[in-house]
Amino acid sequence: MELRQLHYLTVIAEEGNLGRAARRLFVSQPALSYALKSLETELGVRLFDRHAGGVTATAAGREVTAEAVLTLRQSARVTEAARRHVRGEAGELRVGFEASGAGELTTRARAEFARLHPGVRVVPKRYDWGQEAEAVRDGGVDVAFVWLPNDLTGLHTEPVHTEPRVVGLPSGHALASRAGVSVLEVGNEPLLWTRRAPREWVDWWAVNPRPDGSSPVWGPTNDNVEEMLEQVAEGAAICFAPLSMTRYYARPDLTWVPLTDVEPLRVVLAWAEGTDDPLVRGFARVVRELAAAPGGGGGGRAPGAGAGAPGAGRGGCLNLLRV
């Protein structure tokens, strides 16, 4: 069994069609079909049922494919670990973040680290809805700014950033001119959600339950920030967001109003426990120093009086998610 065969297997499972999988892999369909049959023969089990529309994984195929994905990820981590030793201080540092990350601290840290390590390429990697912590565990990134709450199993973390939360409204909303609102004042407004986030994360962002024991009104679904922007702007629902989102996703048809009675967003810098990568340690040192500087990790102040008025505090929003 070769890693190449396992890669073929995962692509076939994703595409559900040998022709499409062959084109994606840049191999001929007969060669791919032969490789699949050889693997099935070697394992002694049928991995896919063939039919007119393509192929469907059997129960055995689903389990074998899941293990193949884990094996390929681990193989990539083994290769990258060796390359880091070969490169020394040269190479690549992948920094994960969600939406606006830790606000300006995210960008400043990458820029300062790049200045101190000119031979290292710093690669930003954006994730949606609490997936940045899993990306660290899977080896998709070396270090990440993680929004709490999140599953921090297997990660070393350091608190680096805090910022207030705001509510995103269509610019013509009745509350758009307010200087601030309570979460109970938007209790009857539908919130946007997705099934892609853990329930604990979803409930925290939705402030569920509310101070009076009520539950949010769940609105339409979304999978990313851009989809949320459209739905808030058209008046389908509202969203809660960290203050930095109001600057990172600017739109003239959205208005932001401070939430006066909810706890702020807290962000930690996270990397895999036991990591001795000098690039990760160097980046953490830069973030630590910037966050400790005056105003470095405080996140930014909430908009003042009148900031919710049309034309003020405009930007995109974090999607409220639900499982």
mmCIF file of C-alpha atoms in Angstrom:
data_model
loop_
_atom_site.group_PDB
_atom_site.id
_atom_site.type_symbol
_atom_site.label_atom_id
_atom_site.label_comp_id
_atom_site.label_asym_id
_atom_site.label_seq_id
_atom_site.Cartn_x
_atom_site.Cartn_y
_atom_site.Cartn_z
ATOM 1 C CA MET A 1 0.000 0.000 0.000
ATOM 2 C CA GLU A 2 1.327 3.417 -0.976
ATOM 3 C CA LEU A 3 0.423 6.954 0.040
ATOM 4 C CA ARG A 4 -0.401 7.575 -3.612
ATOM 5 C CA GLN A 5 -3.122 4.919 -3.440
ATOM 6 C CA LEU A 6 -4.569 6.443 -0.285
ATOM 7 C CA HIS A 7 -4.632 9.859 -1.949
ATOM 8 C CA TYR A 8 -6.481 8.356 -4.921
ATOM 9 C CA LEU A 9 -8.970 6.788 -2.506
ATOM 10 C CA THR A 10 -9.783 10.077 -0.783
ATOM 11 C CA VAL A 11 -10.298 11.913 -4.074
ATOM 12 C CA ILE A 12 -12.581 9.175 -5.436
ATOM 13 C CA ALA A 13 -14.646 9.368 -2.244
ATOM 14 C CA GLU A 14 -14.923 13.146 -2.528
ATOM 15 C CA GLU A 15 -15.893 13.154 -6.193
ATOM 16 C CA GLY A 16 -18.115 10.051 -6.241
ATOM 17 C CA ASN A 17 -17.149 9.559 -9.865
ATOM 18 C CA LEU A 18 -14.028 7.949 -11.350
ATOM 19 C CA GLY A 19 -13.964 10.246 -14.362
ATOM 20 C CA ARG A 20 -14.019 13.425 -12.298
ATOM 21 C CA ALA A 21 -11.520 11.988 -9.835
ATOM 22 C CA ALA A 22 -9.155 11.044 -12.681
ATOM 23 C CA ARG A 23 -9.286 14.548 -14.128
ATOM 24 C CA ARG A 24 -8.590 16.072 -10.730
ATOM 25 C CA LEU A 25 -5.643 13.711 -10.180
ATOM 26 C CA PHE A 26 -4.307 14.180 -13.747
ATOM 27 C CA VAL A 27 -4.321 10.438 -14.435
ATOM 28 C CA SER A 28 -6.280 8.397 -16.937
ATOM 29 C CA GLN A 29 -9.561 6.849 -15.818
ATOM 30 C CA PRO A 30 -8.426 3.280 -16.674
ATOM 31 C CA ALA A 31 -5.274 3.814 -14.579
ATOM 32 C CA LEU A 32 -7.313 5.098 -11.658
ATOM 33 C CA SER A 33 -9.794 2.232 -11.947
ATOM 34 C CA TYR A 34 -6.907 -0.246 -11.965
ATOM 35 C CA ALA A 35 -5.344 1.397 -8.916
ATOM 36 C CA LEU A 36 -8.650 1.172 -7.046
ATOM 37 C CA LYS A 37 -9.137 -2.494 -7.944
ATOM 38 C CA SER A 38 -5.562 -3.248 -6.835
ATOM 39 C CA LEU A 39 -6.142 -1.584 -3.492
ATOM 40 C CA GLU A 40 -9.427 -3.460 -2.979
ATOM 41 C CA THR A 41 -7.658 -6.715 -3.809
ATOM 42 C CA GLU A 42 -4.835 -5.944 -1.399
ATOM 43 C CA LEU A 43 -7.245 -5.084 1.417
ATOM 44 C CA GLY A 44 -9.624 -7.912 0.602
ATOM 45 C CA VAL A 45 -12.755 -5.772 0.714
ATOM 46 C CA ARG A 46 -14.897 -3.803 -1.746
ATOM 47 C CA LEU A 47 -14.512 -0.083 -1.075
ATOM 48 C CA PHE A 48 -17.041 1.314 -3.563
ATOM 49 C CA ASP A 49 -20.251 0.187 -5.213
ATOM 50 C CA ARG A 50 -20.250 1.011 -8.937
ATOM 51 C CA HIS A 51 -23.406 2.351 -10.581
ATOM 52 C CA ALA A 52 -24.428 4.369 -13.629
ATOM 53 C CA GLY A 53 -23.871 7.726 -11.925
ATOM 54 C CA GLY A 54 -20.453 6.898 -10.524
ATOM 55 C CA VAL A 55 -19.412 5.190 -7.294
ATOM 56 C CA THR A 56 -20.658 5.169 -3.693
ATOM 57 C CA ALA A 57 -18.474 4.183 -0.762
ATOM 58 C CA THR A 58 -19.422 1.005 1.059
ATOM 59 C CA ALA A 59 -19.420 0.876 4.851
ATOM 60 C CA ALA A 60 -15.878 -0.491 4.672
ATOM 61 C CA GLY A 61 -14.960 2.177 2.138
ATOM 62 C CA ARG A 62 -16.129 4.970 4.395
ATOM 63 C CA GLU A 63 -14.100 3.699 7.326
ATOM 64 C CA VAL A 64 -10.980 3.020 5.254
ATOM 65 C CA THR A 65 -11.232 6.459 3.623
ATOM 66 C CA ALA A 66 -11.482 8.170 7.015
ATOM 67 C CA GLU A 67 -8.319 6.412 8.135
ATOM 68 C CA ALA A 68 -6.630 7.294 4.839
ATOM 69 C CA VAL A 69 -7.336 11.003 5.444
ATOM 70 C CA LEU A 70 -5.694 10.790 8.877
ATOM 71 C CA THR A 71 -2.697 8.928 7.457
ATOM 72 C CA LEU A 72 -2.157 11.500 4.717
ATOM 73 C CA ARG A 73 -2.372 14.360 7.213
ATOM 74 C CA GLN A 74 0.159 12.690 9.474
ATOM 75 C CA SER A 75 2.423 12.004 6.501
ATOM 76 C CA ALA A 76 2.336 15.689 5.599
ATOM 77 C CA ARG A 77 3.227 16.617 9.184
ATOM 78 C CA VAL A 78 6.163 14.179 9.177
ATOM 79 C CA THR A 79 7.467 15.659 5.936
ATOM 80 C CA GLU A 80 7.039 19.234 7.158
ATOM 81 C CA ALA A 81 8.798 18.449 10.452
ATOM 82 C CA ALA A 82 11.817 17.134 8.537
ATOM 83 C CA ARG A 83 11.856 20.139 6.241
ATOM 84 C CA ARG A 84 11.835 22.552 9.177
ATOM 85 C CA HIS A 85 14.970 20.880 10.551
ATOM 86 C CA VAL A 86 16.635 21.106 7.162
ATOM 87 C CA ARG A 87 15.682 24.766 6.707
ATOM 88 C CA GLY A 88 16.526 25.964 10.195
ATOM 89 C CA GLU A 89 15.221 29.487 10.549
ATOM 90 C CA ALA A 90 14.253 29.663 6.900
ATOM 91 C CA GLY A 91 10.971 28.319 5.611
ATOM 92 C CA GLU A 92 7.314 28.956 6.271
ATOM 93 C CA LEU A 93 5.117 29.782 9.259
ATOM 94 C CA ARG A 94 1.373 29.263 8.783
ATOM 95 C CA VAL A 95 -0.756 31.469 11.022
ATOM 96 C CA GLY A 96 -4.444 30.615 11.411
ATOM 97 C CA PHE A 97 -7.190 33.028 12.351
ATOM 98 C CA GLU A 98 -10.942 33.435 12.125
ATOM 99 C CA ALA A 99 -12.591 36.439 10.448
ATOM 100 C CA SER A 100 -10.835 39.445 12.020
ATOM 101 C CA GLY A 101 -8.646 37.267 14.256
ATOM 102 C CA ALA A 102 -7.282 39.300 17.143
ATOM 103 C CA GLY A 103 -7.966 42.577 15.383
ATOM 104 C CA GLU A 104 -4.956 44.716 14.521
ATOM 105 C CA LEU A 105 -2.734 42.504 16.687
ATOM 106 C CA THR A 106 -3.020 39.738 14.069
ATOM 107 C CA THR A 107 -1.593 41.831 11.236
ATOM 108 C CA ARG A 108 0.956 43.650 13.378
ATOM 109 C CA ALA A 109 2.328 40.359 14.731
ATOM 110 C CA ARG A 110 2.757 38.847 11.265
ATOM 111 C CA ALA A 111 4.453 42.000 9.994
ATOM 112 C CA GLU A 112 6.818 42.281 12.967
ATOM 113 C CA PHE A 113 7.728 38.592 12.821
ATOM 114 C CA ALA A 114 8.451 38.886 9.083
ATOM 115 C CA ARG A 115 10.672 41.900 9.771
ATOM 116 C CA LEU A 116 12.640 39.957 12.385
ATOM 117 C CA HIS A 117 12.808 36.795 10.229
ATOM 118 C CA PRO A 118 13.273 37.925 6.603
ATOM 119 C CA GLY A 119 14.029 34.382 5.457
ATOM 120 C CA VAL A 120 10.682 33.046 6.691
ATOM 121 C CA ARG A 121 7.480 33.261 4.658
ATOM 122 C CA VAL A 122 4.532 34.046 6.935
ATOM 123 C CA VAL A 123 1.328 32.597 5.447
ATOM 124 C CA PRO A 124 -2.074 33.733 6.816
ATOM 125 C CA LYS A 125 -4.794 31.057 6.795
ATOM 126 C CA ARG A 126 -8.412 32.076 7.417
ATOM 127 C CA TYR A 127 -10.918 29.639 8.917
ATOM 128 C CA ASP A 128 -14.655 29.785 9.587
ATOM 129 C CA TRP A 129 -16.633 29.243 12.752
ATOM 130 C CA GLY A 130 -14.308 27.824 15.368
ATOM 131 C CA GLN A 131 -12.267 25.651 12.988
ATOM 132 C CA GLU A 132 -8.931 27.357 13.649
ATOM 133 C CA ALA A 133 -8.216 25.237 16.752
ATOM 134 C CA GLU A 134 -8.797 22.001 14.843
ATOM 135 C CA ALA A 135 -6.483 23.308 12.099
ATOM 136 C CA VAL A 136 -3.678 23.508 14.662
ATOM 137 C CA ARG A 137 -4.328 19.943 15.844
ATOM 138 C CA ASP A 138 -4.484 18.634 12.259
ATOM 139 C CA GLY A 139 -1.276 20.378 11.240
ATOM 140 C CA GLY A 140 -3.027 22.707 8.804
ATOM 141 C CA VAL A 141 -1.382 25.662 10.546
ATOM 142 C CA ASP A 142 1.536 26.012 12.942
ATOM 143 C CA VAL A 143 -0.075 28.563 15.252
ATOM 144 C CA ALA A 144 -3.451 30.297 15.405
ATOM 145 C CA PHE A 145 -5.407 33.091 17.028
ATOM 146 C CA VAL A 146 -8.325 31.124 18.507
ATOM 147 C CA TRP A 147 -11.663 32.655 19.478
ATOM 148 C CA LEU A 148 -13.088 31.365 22.748
ATOM 149 C CA PRO A 149 -14.947 29.276 23.646
ATOM 150 C CA ASN A 150 -13.312 26.460 21.711
ATOM 151 C CA ASP A 151 -11.946 22.949 22.190
ATOM 152 C CA LEU A 152 -8.347 23.520 23.306
ATOM 153 C CA THR A 153 -7.493 19.833 23.764
ATOM 154 C CA GLY A 154 -3.871 19.153 22.874
ATOM 155 C CA LEU A 155 -3.024 22.841 22.543
ATOM 156 C CA HIS A 156 -0.813 25.218 24.466
ATOM 157 C CA THR A 157 -2.601 28.579 24.755
ATOM 158 C CA GLU A 158 -1.867 32.097 25.926
ATOM 159 C CA PRO A 159 -4.507 34.861 26.300
ATOM 160 C CA VAL A 160 -3.564 37.755 24.014
ATOM 161 C CA HIS A 161 -6.635 39.819 23.139
ATOM 162 C CA THR A 162 -10.038 41.010 24.355
ATOM 163 C CA GLU A 163 -12.621 43.164 22.579
ATOM 164 C CA PRO A 164 -16.277 44.214 22.955
ATOM 165 C CA ARG A 165 -19.125 42.783 20.921
ATOM 166 C CA VAL A 166 -21.584 44.634 18.697
ATOM 167 C CA VAL A 167 -24.792 43.797 16.847
ATOM 168 C CA GLY A 168 -24.885 44.053 13.062
ATOM 169 C CA LEU A 169 -28.084 45.535 11.603
ATOM 170 C CA PRO A 170 -29.294 46.576 8.152
ATOM 171 C CA SER A 171 -28.753 50.333 7.904
ATOM 172 C CA GLY A 172 -32.503 51.099 7.940
ATOM 173 C CA HIS A 173 -33.221 49.100 11.105
ATOM 174 C CA ALA A 174 -35.208 50.793 13.877
ATOM 175 C CA LEU A 175 -32.306 50.334 16.326
ATOM 176 C CA ALA A 176 -29.615 51.584 13.939
ATOM 177 C CA SER A 177 -29.491 55.075 15.470
ATOM 178 C CA ARG A 178 -29.007 53.847 19.052
ATOM 179 C CA ALA A 179 -25.760 54.459 20.953
ATOM 180 C CA GLY A 180 -26.057 50.967 22.494
ATOM 181 C CA VAL A 181 -28.562 48.145 22.974
ATOM 182 C CA SER A 182 -29.178 45.357 25.462
ATOM 183 C CA VAL A 183 -29.226 41.786 24.216
ATOM 184 C CA LEU A 184 -32.842 41.592 25.421
ATOM 185 C CA GLU A 185 -33.791 44.457 23.111
ATOM 186 C CA VAL A 186 -32.937 42.306 20.098
ATOM 187 C CA GLY A 187 -34.461 39.162 21.587
ATOM 188 C CA ASN A 188 -37.167 38.889 18.924
ATOM 189 C CA GLU A 189 -34.792 39.436 16.014
ATOM 190 C CA PRO A 190 -33.731 36.285 14.088
ATOM 191 C CA LEU A 191 -30.034 35.406 14.303
ATOM 192 C CA LEU A 192 -28.088 33.859 11.434
ATOM 193 C CA TRP A 193 -26.557 30.418 12.041
ATOM 194 C CA THR A 194 -24.752 27.439 10.549
ATOM 195 C CA ARG A 195 -24.270 23.782 11.432
ATOM 196 C CA ARG A 196 -20.492 23.993 11.095
ATOM 197 C CA ALA A 197 -19.656 25.124 14.642
ATOM 198 C CA PRO A 198 -19.709 23.321 18.017
ATOM 199 C CA ARG A 199 -22.797 23.974 20.120
ATOM 200 C CA GLU A 200 -20.879 25.594 22.984
ATOM 201 C CA TRP A 201 -19.378 28.105 20.550
ATOM 202 C CA VAL A 202 -22.766 28.790 18.975
ATOM 203 C CA ASP A 203 -24.547 29.340 22.272
ATOM 204 C CA TRP A 204 -21.883 31.674 23.575
ATOM 205 C CA TRP A 205 -22.076 33.916 20.510
ATOM 206 C CA ALA A 206 -25.872 33.843 20.573
ATOM 207 C CA VAL A 207 -25.950 34.573 24.337
ATOM 208 C CA ASN A 208 -28.092 31.476 24.794
ATOM 209 C CA PRO A 209 -29.853 31.448 27.162
ATOM 210 C CA ARG A 210 -30.499 35.164 27.490
ATOM 211 C CA PRO A 211 -30.414 36.878 30.929
ATOM 212 C CA ASP A 212 -34.182 36.377 31.288
ATOM 213 C CA GLY A 213 -33.911 32.654 30.455
ATOM 214 C CA SER A 214 -35.268 32.992 26.913
ATOM 215 C CA SER A 215 -33.662 31.477 23.815
ATOM 216 C CA PRO A 216 -32.627 33.283 20.626
ATOM 217 C CA VAL A 217 -34.813 33.246 17.543
ATOM 218 C CA TRP A 218 -32.763 31.317 14.988
ATOM 219 C CA GLY A 219 -32.772 32.776 11.489
ATOM 220 C CA PRO A 220 -31.381 31.625 8.109
ATOM 221 C CA THR A 221 -28.203 29.561 7.712
ATOM 222 C CA ASN A 222 -24.799 30.572 6.384
ATOM 223 C CA ASP A 223 -21.363 29.063 5.912
ATOM 224 C CA ASN A 224 -19.074 32.102 5.910
ATOM 225 C CA VAL A 225 -18.761 35.817 6.562
ATOM 226 C CA GLU A 226 -19.620 36.840 3.015
ATOM 227 C CA GLU A 227 -22.935 34.991 3.041
ATOM 228 C CA MET A 228 -23.759 36.611 6.364
ATOM 229 C CA LEU A 229 -23.041 40.102 5.059
ATOM 230 C CA GLU A 230 -25.589 39.665 2.298
ATOM 231 C CA GLN A 231 -28.322 38.348 4.565
ATOM 232 C CA VAL A 232 -27.891 41.018 7.232
ATOM 233 C CA ALA A 233 -27.835 43.783 4.606
ATOM 234 C CA GLU A 234 -31.041 42.531 2.991
ATOM 235 C CA GLY A 235 -32.812 42.464 6.357
ATOM 236 C CA ALA A 236 -33.169 38.677 6.706
ATOM 237 C CA ALA A 237 -31.634 38.618 10.204
ATOM 238 C CA ILE A 238 -29.091 40.238 12.514
ATOM 239 C CA CYS A 239 -25.764 39.054 13.879
ATOM 240 C CA PHE A 240 -23.439 39.588 16.845
ATOM 241 C CA ALA A 241 -19.777 40.311 16.128
ATOM 242 C CA PRO A 242 -16.528 41.438 17.730
ATOM 243 C CA LEU A 243 -15.773 45.127 17.347
ATOM 244 C CA SER A 244 -12.868 44.512 14.956
ATOM 245 C CA MET A 245 -15.260 43.002 12.401
ATOM 246 C CA THR A 246 -16.802 46.436 11.906
ATOM 247 C CA ARG A 247 -13.508 47.643 10.434
ATOM 248 C CA TYR A 248 -12.388 44.536 8.562
ATOM 249 C CA TYR A 249 -15.597 44.060 6.534
ATOM 250 C CA ALA A 250 -16.791 47.560 5.607
ATOM 251 C CA ARG A 251 -20.141 47.936 3.821
ATOM 252 C CA PRO A 252 -22.390 51.007 3.445
ATOM 253 C CA ASP A 253 -25.589 48.988 3.952
ATOM 254 C CA LEU A 254 -24.724 47.675 7.455
ATOM 255 C CA THR A 255 -24.784 49.529 10.776
ATOM 256 C CA TRP A 256 -23.150 48.447 14.019
ATOM 257 C CA VAL A 257 -24.422 49.165 17.526
ATOM 258 C CA PRO A 258 -22.562 48.237 20.758
ATOM 259 C CA LEU A 259 -24.053 45.447 22.889
ATOM 260 C CA THR A 260 -24.074 46.871 26.399
ATOM 261 C CA ASP A 261 -24.574 43.777 28.554
ATOM 262 C CA VAL A 262 -22.624 40.834 27.083
ATOM 263 C CA GLU A 263 -19.147 39.612 27.931
ATOM 264 C CA PRO A 264 -16.382 40.479 25.447
ATOM 265 C CA LEU A 265 -14.672 38.193 22.972
ATOM 266 C CA ARG A 266 -11.448 36.661 24.302
ATOM 267 C CA VAL A 267 -8.732 35.399 21.975
ATOM 268 C CA VAL A 268 -5.821 33.076 22.744
ATOM 269 C CA LEU A 269 -2.728 32.267 20.738
ATOM 270 C CA ALA A 270 -2.545 28.480 20.364
ATOM 271 C CA TRP A 271 -0.097 25.886 19.112
ATOM 272 C CA ALA A 272 0.295 22.132 19.555
ATOM 273 C CA GLU A 273 1.453 20.991 22.983
ATOM 274 C CA GLY A 274 5.078 19.918 23.009
ATOM 275 C CA THR A 275 5.974 21.918 19.905
ATOM 276 C CA ASP A 276 9.633 22.958 19.915
ATOM 277 C CA ASP A 277 9.543 24.677 16.513
ATOM 278 C CA PRO A 278 11.717 27.805 16.817
ATOM 279 C CA LEU A 279 9.453 29.655 14.370
ATOM 280 C CA VAL A 280 6.389 29.065 16.543
ATOM 281 C CA ARG A 281 8.276 30.098 19.665
ATOM 282 C CA GLY A 282 9.533 33.221 17.901
ATOM 283 C CA PHE A 283 6.057 34.186 16.731
ATOM 284 C CA ALA A 284 4.620 33.656 20.199
ATOM 285 C CA ARG A 285 7.311 35.919 21.626
ATOM 286 C CA VAL A 286 6.404 38.672 19.146
ATOM 287 C CA VAL A 287 2.678 38.374 19.927
ATOM 288 C CA ARG A 288 3.388 38.359 23.658
ATOM 289 C CA GLU A 289 5.431 41.560 23.449
ATOM 290 C CA LEU A 290 2.915 43.375 21.248
ATOM 291 C CA ALA A 291 -0.025 42.316 23.430
ATOM 292 C CA ALA A 292 1.763 43.520 26.560
ATOM 293 C CA ALA A 293 2.401 46.970 25.069
ATOM 294 C CA PRO A 294 -0.077 49.757 25.954
ATOM 295 C CA GLY A 295 -3.279 49.087 23.986
ATOM 296 C CA GLY A 296 -1.728 45.990 22.418
ATOM 297 C CA GLY A 297 -4.231 43.354 23.523
ATOM 298 C CA GLY A 298 -7.167 45.354 24.720
ATOM 299 C CA GLY A 299 -8.921 44.939 21.416
ATOM 300 C CA GLY A 300 -10.187 48.449 20.869
ATOM 301 C CA ARG A 301 -12.860 50.536 22.487
ATOM 302 C CA ALA A 302 -16.545 50.269 21.693
ATOM 303 C CA PRO A 303 -18.065 52.982 19.507
ATOM 304 C CA GLY A 304 -19.145 56.065 21.435
ATOM 305 C CA ALA A 305 -22.487 57.855 21.479
ATOM 306 C CA GLY A 306 -24.132 57.943 18.116
ATOM 307 C CA ALA A 307 -21.860 55.271 16.650
ATOM 308 C CA GLY A 308 -24.882 53.193 15.682
ATOM 309 C CA ALA A 309 -26.303 55.958 13.516
ATOM 310 C CA PRO A 310 -26.485 55.445 9.756
ATOM 311 C CA GLY A 311 -23.117 56.141 8.253
ATOM 312 C CA ALA A 312 -21.163 55.286 11.424
ATOM 313 C CA GLY A 313 -19.395 52.088 12.525
ATOM 314 C CA ARG A 314 -20.047 50.253 9.269
ATOM 315 C CA GLY A 315 -18.516 46.874 8.360
ATOM 316 C CA GLY A 316 -19.110 43.169 7.982
ATOM 317 C CA CYS A 317 -20.197 40.780 10.691
ATOM 318 C CA LEU A 318 -19.397 37.517 12.310
ATOM 319 C CA ASN A 319 -21.964 34.904 11.546
ATOM 320 C CA LEU A 320 -23.962 33.585 14.441
ATOM 321 C CA LEU A 321 -23.862 29.839 14.115
ATOM 322 C CA ARG A 322 -26.032 27.030 15.285
ATOM 323 C CA VAL A 323 -25.645 23.241 15.173
#
